[in-house]
PDB file of C-alpha atoms in Angstrom:
ATOM      1  CA  UNK C   1     117.463 130.049  96.270  1.00  0.00           C
ATOM      2  CA  UNK C   2     114.761 131.583  98.160  1.00  0.00           C
ATOM      3  CA  UNK C   3     112.475 129.545  99.530  1.00  0.00           C
ATOM      4  CA  UNK C   4     109.332 128.710  97.824  1.00  0.00           C
ATOM      5  CA  UNK C   5     105.801 128.286  99.365  1.00  0.00           C
ATOM      6  CA  UNK C   6     102.781 127.210  97.218  1.00  0.00           C
ATOM      7  CA  UNK C   7      99.155 125.786  97.962  1.00  0.00           C
ATOM      8  CA  UNK C   8      97.514 122.713  97.253  1.00  0.00           C
ATOM      9  CA  UNK C   9      94.075 122.107  97.097  1.00  0.00           C
ATOM     10  CA  UNK C  10      92.967 119.034  97.948  1.00  0.00           C
ATOM     11  CA  UNK C  11      91.155 117.519 100.993  1.00  0.00           C
ATOM     12  CA  UNK C  12      93.094 114.205 100.201  1.00  0.00           C
ATOM     13  CA  UNK C  13      95.769 113.217 102.901  1.00  0.00           C
ATOM     14  CA  UNK C  14      97.483 110.842 100.830  1.00  0.00           C
ATOM     15  CA  UNK C  15      97.783 112.819  97.525  1.00  0.00           C
ATOM     16  CA  UNK C  16      99.126 115.797  99.876  1.00  0.00           C
ATOM     17  CA  UNK C  17     101.365 113.577 101.408  1.00  0.00           C
ATOM     18  CA  UNK C  18     102.593 112.225  97.752  1.00  0.00           C
ATOM     19  CA  UNK C  19     103.101 115.724  96.239  1.00  0.00           C
ATOM     20  CA  UNK C  20     105.805 116.911 100.006  1.00  0.00           C
ATOM     21  CA  UNK C  21     107.549 114.119  98.717  1.00  0.00           C
ATOM     22  CA  UNK C  22     107.445 114.801  95.012  1.00  0.00           C
ATOM     23  CA  UNK C  23     108.347 118.621  95.874  1.00  0.00           C
ATOM     24  CA  UNK C  24     110.887 117.942  98.164  1.00  0.00           C
ATOM     25  CA  UNK C  25     114.266 117.790  96.681  1.00  0.00           C
ATOM     26  CA  UNK C  26     113.466 121.636  95.336  1.00  0.00           C
ATOM     27  CA  UNK C  27     113.045 122.268  98.849  1.00  0.00           C
ATOM     28  CA  UNK C  28     109.325 123.723  98.069  1.00  0.00           C
ATOM     29  CA  UNK C  29     106.429 124.053 100.760  1.00  0.00           C
ATOM     30  CA  UNK C  30     103.115 122.561 100.147  1.00  0.00           C
ATOM     31  CA  UNK C  31      99.768 123.720 102.287  1.00  0.00           C
ATOM     32  CA  UNK C  32      97.221 121.827 101.931  1.00  0.00           C
ATOM     33  CA  UNK C  33      94.173 123.687 101.332  1.00  0.00           C
ATOM     34  CA  UNK C  34      90.771 121.550 101.113  1.00  0.00           C
ATOM     35  CA  UNK C  35      87.976 123.431  99.252  1.00  0.00           C
ATOM     36  CA  UNK C  36      84.260 121.832  97.866  1.00  0.00           C
ATOM     37  CA  UNK C  37      85.434 122.014  93.827  1.00  0.00           C
ATOM     38  CA  UNK C  38      82.858 120.605  91.175  1.00  0.00           C
ATOM     39  CA  UNK C  39      84.047 118.027  89.034  1.00  0.00           C
ATOM     40  CA  UNK C  40      83.306 118.697  85.427  1.00  0.00           C
ATOM     41  CA  UNK C  41      82.536 115.012  83.418  1.00  0.00           C
ATOM     42  CA  UNK C  42      84.904 114.799  80.328  1.00  0.00           C
ATOM     43  CA  UNK C  43      87.574 111.982  79.494  1.00  0.00           C
ATOM     44  CA  UNK C  44      90.113 115.102  79.452  1.00  0.00           C
ATOM     45  CA  UNK C  45      92.482 114.706  82.702  1.00  0.00           C
ATOM     46  CA  UNK C  46      93.560 117.941  82.627  1.00  0.00           C
ATOM     47  CA  UNK C  47      90.711 119.626  81.515  1.00  0.00           C
ATOM     48  CA  UNK C  48      89.536 118.653  84.829  1.00  0.00           C
ATOM     49  CA  UNK C  49      92.310 119.770  86.745  1.00  0.00           C
ATOM     50  CA  UNK C  50      91.934 123.472  84.996  1.00  0.00           C
ATOM     51  CA  UNK C  51      88.206 123.584  86.036  1.00  0.00           C
ATOM     52  CA  UNK C  52      89.371 123.019  89.749  1.00  0.00           C
ATOM     53  CA  UNK C  53      92.184 125.169  89.587  1.00  0.00           C
ATOM     54  CA  UNK C  54      90.182 128.115  88.088  1.00  0.00           C
ATOM     55  CA  UNK C  55      87.375 127.260  91.298  1.00  0.00           C
ATOM     56  CA  UNK C  56      90.104 127.497  93.567  1.00  0.00           C
ATOM     57  CA  UNK C  57      92.100 130.762  92.796  1.00  0.00           C
ATOM     58  CA  UNK C  58      88.210 132.610  92.625  1.00  0.00           C
ATOM     59  CA  UNK C  59      88.547 131.862  95.623  1.00  0.00           C
ATOM     60  CA  UNK C  60      91.897 131.886  97.562  1.00  0.00           C
ATOM     61  CA  UNK C  61      93.145 134.728  95.215  1.00  0.00           C
ATOM     62  CA  UNK C  62      96.549 133.536  95.248  1.00  0.00           C
ATOM     63  CA  UNK C  63      99.391 130.821  94.014  1.00  0.00           C
ATOM     64  CA  UNK C  64      97.990 127.607  94.269  1.00  0.00           C
ATOM     65  CA  UNK C  65      97.791 124.008  92.080  1.00  0.00           C
ATOM     66  CA  UNK C  66      95.384 121.298  91.621  1.00  0.00           C
ATOM     67  CA  UNK C  67      96.392 117.607  91.049  1.00  0.00           C
ATOM     68  CA  UNK C  68      93.811 115.000  89.229  1.00  0.00           C
ATOM     69  CA  UNK C  69      94.528 111.880  87.910  1.00  0.00           C
ATOM     70  CA  UNK C  70      92.275 109.342  85.778  1.00  0.00           C
ATOM     71  CA  UNK C  71      91.851 105.943  85.051  1.00  0.00           C
ATOM     72  CA  UNK C  72      91.617 104.002  82.048  1.00  0.00           C
ATOM     73  CA  UNK C  73      90.800 100.590  81.357  1.00  0.00           C
ATOM     74  CA  UNK C  74      91.441  99.750  77.562  1.00  0.00           C
ATOM     75  CA  UNK C  75      88.877  97.547  76.424  1.00  0.00           C
ATOM     76  CA  UNK C  76      86.748 100.001  77.999  1.00  0.00           C
ATOM     77  CA  UNK C  77      86.923 102.909  75.895  1.00  0.00           C
ATOM     78  CA  UNK C  78      89.455 104.462  78.453  1.00  0.00           C
ATOM     79  CA  UNK C  79      86.803 104.660  81.091  1.00  0.00           C
ATOM     80  CA  UNK C  80      85.832 105.636  83.829  1.00  0.00           C
ATOM     81  CA  UNK C  81      89.005 107.504  82.981  1.00  0.00           C
ATOM     82  CA  UNK C  82      88.460 111.416  85.307  1.00  0.00           C
ATOM     83  CA  UNK C  83      84.976 110.098  86.868  1.00  0.00           C
ATOM     84  CA  UNK C  84      87.447 107.181  88.607  1.00  0.00           C
ATOM     85  CA  UNK C  85      85.982 108.787  92.624  1.00  0.00           C
ATOM     86  CA  UNK C  86      82.159 107.977  91.013  1.00  0.00           C
ATOM     87  CA  UNK C  87      83.187 104.751  89.945  1.00  0.00           C
ATOM     88  CA  UNK C  88      85.017 103.665  92.978  1.00  0.00           C
ATOM     89  CA  UNK C  89      81.973 105.254  94.997  1.00  0.00           C
ATOM     90  CA  UNK C  90      79.170 102.779  92.252  1.00  0.00           C
ATOM     91  CA  UNK C  91      81.418  99.665  92.535  1.00  0.00           C
ATOM     92  CA  UNK C  92      84.316  99.699  95.278  1.00  0.00           C
ATOM     93  CA  UNK C  93      87.308  98.427  94.082  1.00  0.00           C
ATOM     94  CA  UNK C  94      85.639  94.740  94.377  1.00  0.00           C
ATOM     95  CA  UNK C  95      83.884  96.049  91.235  1.00  0.00           C
ATOM     96  CA  UNK C  96      86.195  97.257  89.085  1.00  0.00           C
ATOM     97  CA  UNK C  97      88.395  93.651  89.464  1.00  0.00           C
ATOM     98  CA  UNK C  98      84.487  92.188  88.899  1.00  0.00           C
ATOM     99  CA  UNK C  99      84.345  94.610  85.786  1.00  0.00           C
ATOM    100  CA  UNK C 100      88.040  93.497  84.500  1.00  0.00           C
ATOM    101  CA  UNK C 101      87.015  90.079  84.154  1.00  0.00           C
ATOM    102  CA  UNK C 102      84.662  90.771  81.735  1.00  0.00           C
ATOM    103  CA  UNK C 103      88.087  91.804  79.662  1.00  0.00           C
ATOM    104  CA  UNK C 104      90.307  89.596  77.681  1.00  0.00           C
ATOM    105  CA  UNK C 105      94.252  91.289  78.903  1.00  0.00           C
ATOM    106  CA  UNK C 106      92.523  93.341  81.837  1.00  0.00           C
ATOM    107  CA  UNK C 107      95.088  96.268  80.921  1.00  0.00           C
ATOM    108  CA  UNK C 108      94.936  99.557  82.680  1.00  0.00           C
ATOM    109  CA  UNK C 109      96.588 102.741  82.554  1.00  0.00           C
ATOM    110  CA  UNK C 110      96.509 106.042  85.126  1.00  0.00           C
ATOM    111  CA  UNK C 111      97.071 109.262  83.437  1.00  0.00           C
ATOM    112  CA  UNK C 112      97.526 113.178  85.675  1.00  0.00           C
ATOM    113  CA  UNK C 113      97.755 116.546  85.500  1.00  0.00           C
ATOM    114  CA  UNK C 114      99.043 118.981  87.508  1.00  0.00           C
ATOM    115  CA  UNK C 115      97.855 122.556  87.159  1.00  0.00           C
ATOM    116  CA  UNK C 116      99.204 125.863  88.890  1.00  0.00           C
ATOM    117  CA  UNK C 117      97.427 128.683  88.772  1.00  0.00           C
ATOM    118  CA  UNK C 118     100.038 131.990  89.227  1.00  0.00           C
ATOM    119  CA  UNK C 119     100.085 135.582  90.603  1.00  0.00           C
ATOM    120  CA  UNK C 120      97.799 136.531  87.910  1.00  0.00           C
ATOM    121  CA  UNK C 121      95.523 133.899  87.523  1.00  0.00           C
ATOM    122  CA  UNK C 122      96.972 132.105  84.302  1.00  0.00           C
ATOM    123  CA  UNK C 123      97.174 128.292  83.857  1.00  0.00           C
ATOM    124  CA  UNK C 124     100.281 126.409  83.631  1.00  0.00           C
ATOM    125  CA  UNK C 125      99.146 122.805  83.178  1.00  0.00           C
ATOM    126  CA  UNK C 126     101.933 119.283  83.653  1.00  0.00           C
ATOM    127  CA  UNK C 127     100.412 116.802  81.968  1.00  0.00           C
ATOM    128  CA  UNK C 128     100.932 112.432  81.747  1.00  0.00           C
ATOM    129  CA  UNK C 129      98.245 110.997  79.517  1.00  0.00           C
ATOM    130  CA  UNK C 130     100.524 108.018  78.820  1.00  0.00           C
ATOM    131  CA  UNK C 131     102.100 106.778  82.200  1.00  0.00           C
ATOM    132  CA  UNK C 132     103.220 103.205  82.417  1.00  0.00           C
ATOM    133  CA  UNK C 133     100.473 100.929  82.189  1.00  0.00           C
ATOM    134  CA  UNK C 134      99.452  97.798  84.312  1.00  0.00           C
ATOM    135  CA  UNK C 135      97.127  95.379  84.685  1.00  0.00           C
ATOM    136  CA  UNK C 136      93.526  94.893  86.909  1.00  0.00           C
ATOM    137  CA  UNK C 137      93.863  92.143  89.431  1.00  0.00           C
ATOM    138  CA  UNK C 138      91.822  89.561  90.314  1.00  0.00           C
ATOM    139  CA  UNK C 139      90.604  90.096  94.161  1.00  0.00           C
ATOM    140  CA  UNK C 140      92.162  93.942  95.377  1.00  0.00           C
ATOM    141  CA  UNK C 141      94.596  93.171  97.606  1.00  0.00           C
ATOM    142  CA  UNK C 142      95.334  96.701  99.643  1.00  0.00           C
ATOM    143  CA  UNK C 143      98.675  95.284 102.167  1.00  0.00           C
ATOM    144  CA  UNK C 144      99.192  97.287 105.074  1.00  0.00           C
ATOM    145  CA  UNK C 145     102.459  99.739 104.113  1.00  0.00           C
ATOM    146  CA  UNK C 146     102.277 103.523 104.429  1.00  0.00           C
ATOM    147  CA  UNK C 147     101.566 103.776 100.700  1.00  0.00           C
ATOM    148  CA  UNK C 148      98.327 101.573 101.349  1.00  0.00           C
ATOM    149  CA  UNK C 149      95.579 105.078 101.362  1.00  0.00           C
ATOM    150  CA  UNK C 150      94.517 104.516  97.780  1.00  0.00           C
ATOM    151  CA  UNK C 151      91.742 102.073  96.406  1.00  0.00           C
ATOM    152  CA  UNK C 152      93.432 101.571  93.037  1.00  0.00           C
ATOM    153  CA  UNK C 153      96.895 100.931  94.255  1.00  0.00           C
ATOM    154  CA  UNK C 154      94.673  98.300  95.607  1.00  0.00           C
ATOM    155  CA  UNK C 155      93.867  97.217  92.629  1.00  0.00           C
ATOM    156  CA  UNK C 156      96.513  97.797  90.030  1.00  0.00           C
ATOM    157  CA  UNK C 157      99.453  95.387  89.039  1.00  0.00           C
ATOM    158  CA  UNK C 158     102.393  97.138  87.723  1.00  0.00           C
ATOM    159  CA  UNK C 159     103.858  95.953  84.409  1.00  0.00           C
ATOM    160  CA  UNK C 160     106.191  93.595  85.556  1.00  0.00           C
ATOM    161  CA  UNK C 161     104.939  92.929  88.811  1.00  0.00           C
ATOM    162  CA  UNK C 162     102.674  90.624  90.225  1.00  0.00           C
ATOM    163  CA  UNK C 163     101.415  91.865  93.217  1.00  0.00           C
ATOM    164  CA  UNK C 164      99.050  95.041  93.641  1.00  0.00           C
ATOM    165  CA  UNK C 165     101.119  98.550  93.967  1.00  0.00           C
ATOM    166  CA  UNK C 166      99.739  98.860  97.338  1.00  0.00           C
ATOM    167  CA  UNK C 167     100.888  95.354  98.262  1.00  0.00           C
ATOM    168  CA  UNK C 168     104.099  95.143  96.651  1.00  0.00           C
ATOM    169  CA  UNK C 169     107.700  94.494  99.140  1.00  0.00           C
ATOM    170  CA  UNK C 170     108.912  97.367 100.387  1.00  0.00           C
ATOM    171  CA  UNK C 171     111.563  97.256  98.209  1.00  0.00           C
ATOM    172  CA  UNK C 172     110.174  97.407  95.048  1.00  0.00           C
ATOM    173  CA  UNK C 173     107.552  99.736  96.066  1.00  0.00           C
ATOM    174  CA  UNK C 174     110.092 101.541  97.231  1.00  0.00           C
ATOM    175  CA  UNK C 175     111.365 101.751  94.321  1.00  0.00           C
ATOM    176  CA  UNK C 176     108.539 102.559  91.757  1.00  0.00           C
ATOM    177  CA  UNK C 177     107.855 105.171  93.956  1.00  0.00           C
ATOM    178  CA  UNK C 178     111.172 107.125  93.380  1.00  0.00           C
ATOM    179  CA  UNK C 179     110.911 106.605  89.825  1.00  0.00           C
ATOM    180  CA  UNK C 180     107.608 108.322  89.510  1.00  0.00           C
ATOM    181  CA  UNK C 181     108.634 110.691  92.325  1.00  0.00           C
ATOM    182  CA  UNK C 182     111.668 111.812  89.445  1.00  0.00           C
ATOM    183  CA  UNK C 183     109.155 112.138  86.524  1.00  0.00           C
ATOM    184  CA  UNK C 184     105.605 112.787  88.135  1.00  0.00           C
ATOM    185  CA  UNK C 185     103.746 115.975  87.062  1.00  0.00           C
ATOM    186  CA  UNK C 186     103.905 117.448  90.374  1.00  0.00           C
ATOM    187  CA  UNK C 187     107.734 116.990  89.726  1.00  0.00           C
ATOM    188  CA  UNK C 188     107.390 118.967  86.187  1.00  0.00           C
ATOM    189  CA  UNK C 189     105.468 121.450  88.265  1.00  0.00           C
ATOM    190  CA  UNK C 190     108.247 121.249  90.832  1.00  0.00           C
ATOM    191  CA  UNK C 191     111.257 122.167  88.667  1.00  0.00           C
ATOM    192  CA  UNK C 192     109.208 124.898  86.948  1.00  0.00           C
ATOM    193  CA  UNK C 193     108.438 126.146  89.707  1.00  0.00           C
ATOM    194  CA  UNK C 194     112.685 126.318  90.675  1.00  0.00           C
ATOM    195  CA  UNK C 195     113.916 127.271  87.352  1.00  0.00           C
ATOM    196  CA  UNK C 196     115.716 130.409  87.640  1.00  0.00           C
ATOM    197  CA  UNK C 197     113.667 133.503  86.657  1.00  0.00           C
ATOM    198  CA  UNK C 198     115.107 136.125  83.903  1.00  0.00           C
ATOM    199  CA  UNK C 199     115.656 139.580  85.389  1.00  0.00           C
ATOM    200  CA  UNK C 200     112.967 141.631  83.118  1.00  0.00           C
TER     201      UNK C 200
END
């Protein structure tokens, strides 16, 4: 199978390394390209990623992908959703845990979308609006492992766990991240990119 190369538009090193992990089984080479892209205000992660992907293609004029995530607190009607970056800038991880004190169950979930733009500028969207749920910790716990880069992982307790994602014991963390690598939106993109293409 010929080698596949694709640009990922992100300035987030942790997000880039995670994408590399998720695409590794197809030997897809990922190039990180940091661009300043506008982020529209919407409750749809897919719409945010699509808007960014269109902007990025206008600048680069070559195949690329963008991945975006949202963090949804059930009892707040899904807020902050895709606007989680702004929420973290305003409140920080500690503030979000205090806001969760106002809820009865502290229930939350992630949703993600990866949008690939091909050579013709056509968008291909891979979304996951119903990822496995969890709860918000009483206080942030970032842990000290290599996967502690995300502020959200310091407050998100996966369903069935007793510690935040960032602070889980290495064996549990590796298991969860291994499962995620098989079913993430970036993995879905990798499987699509590596599919056999029928001759025309």
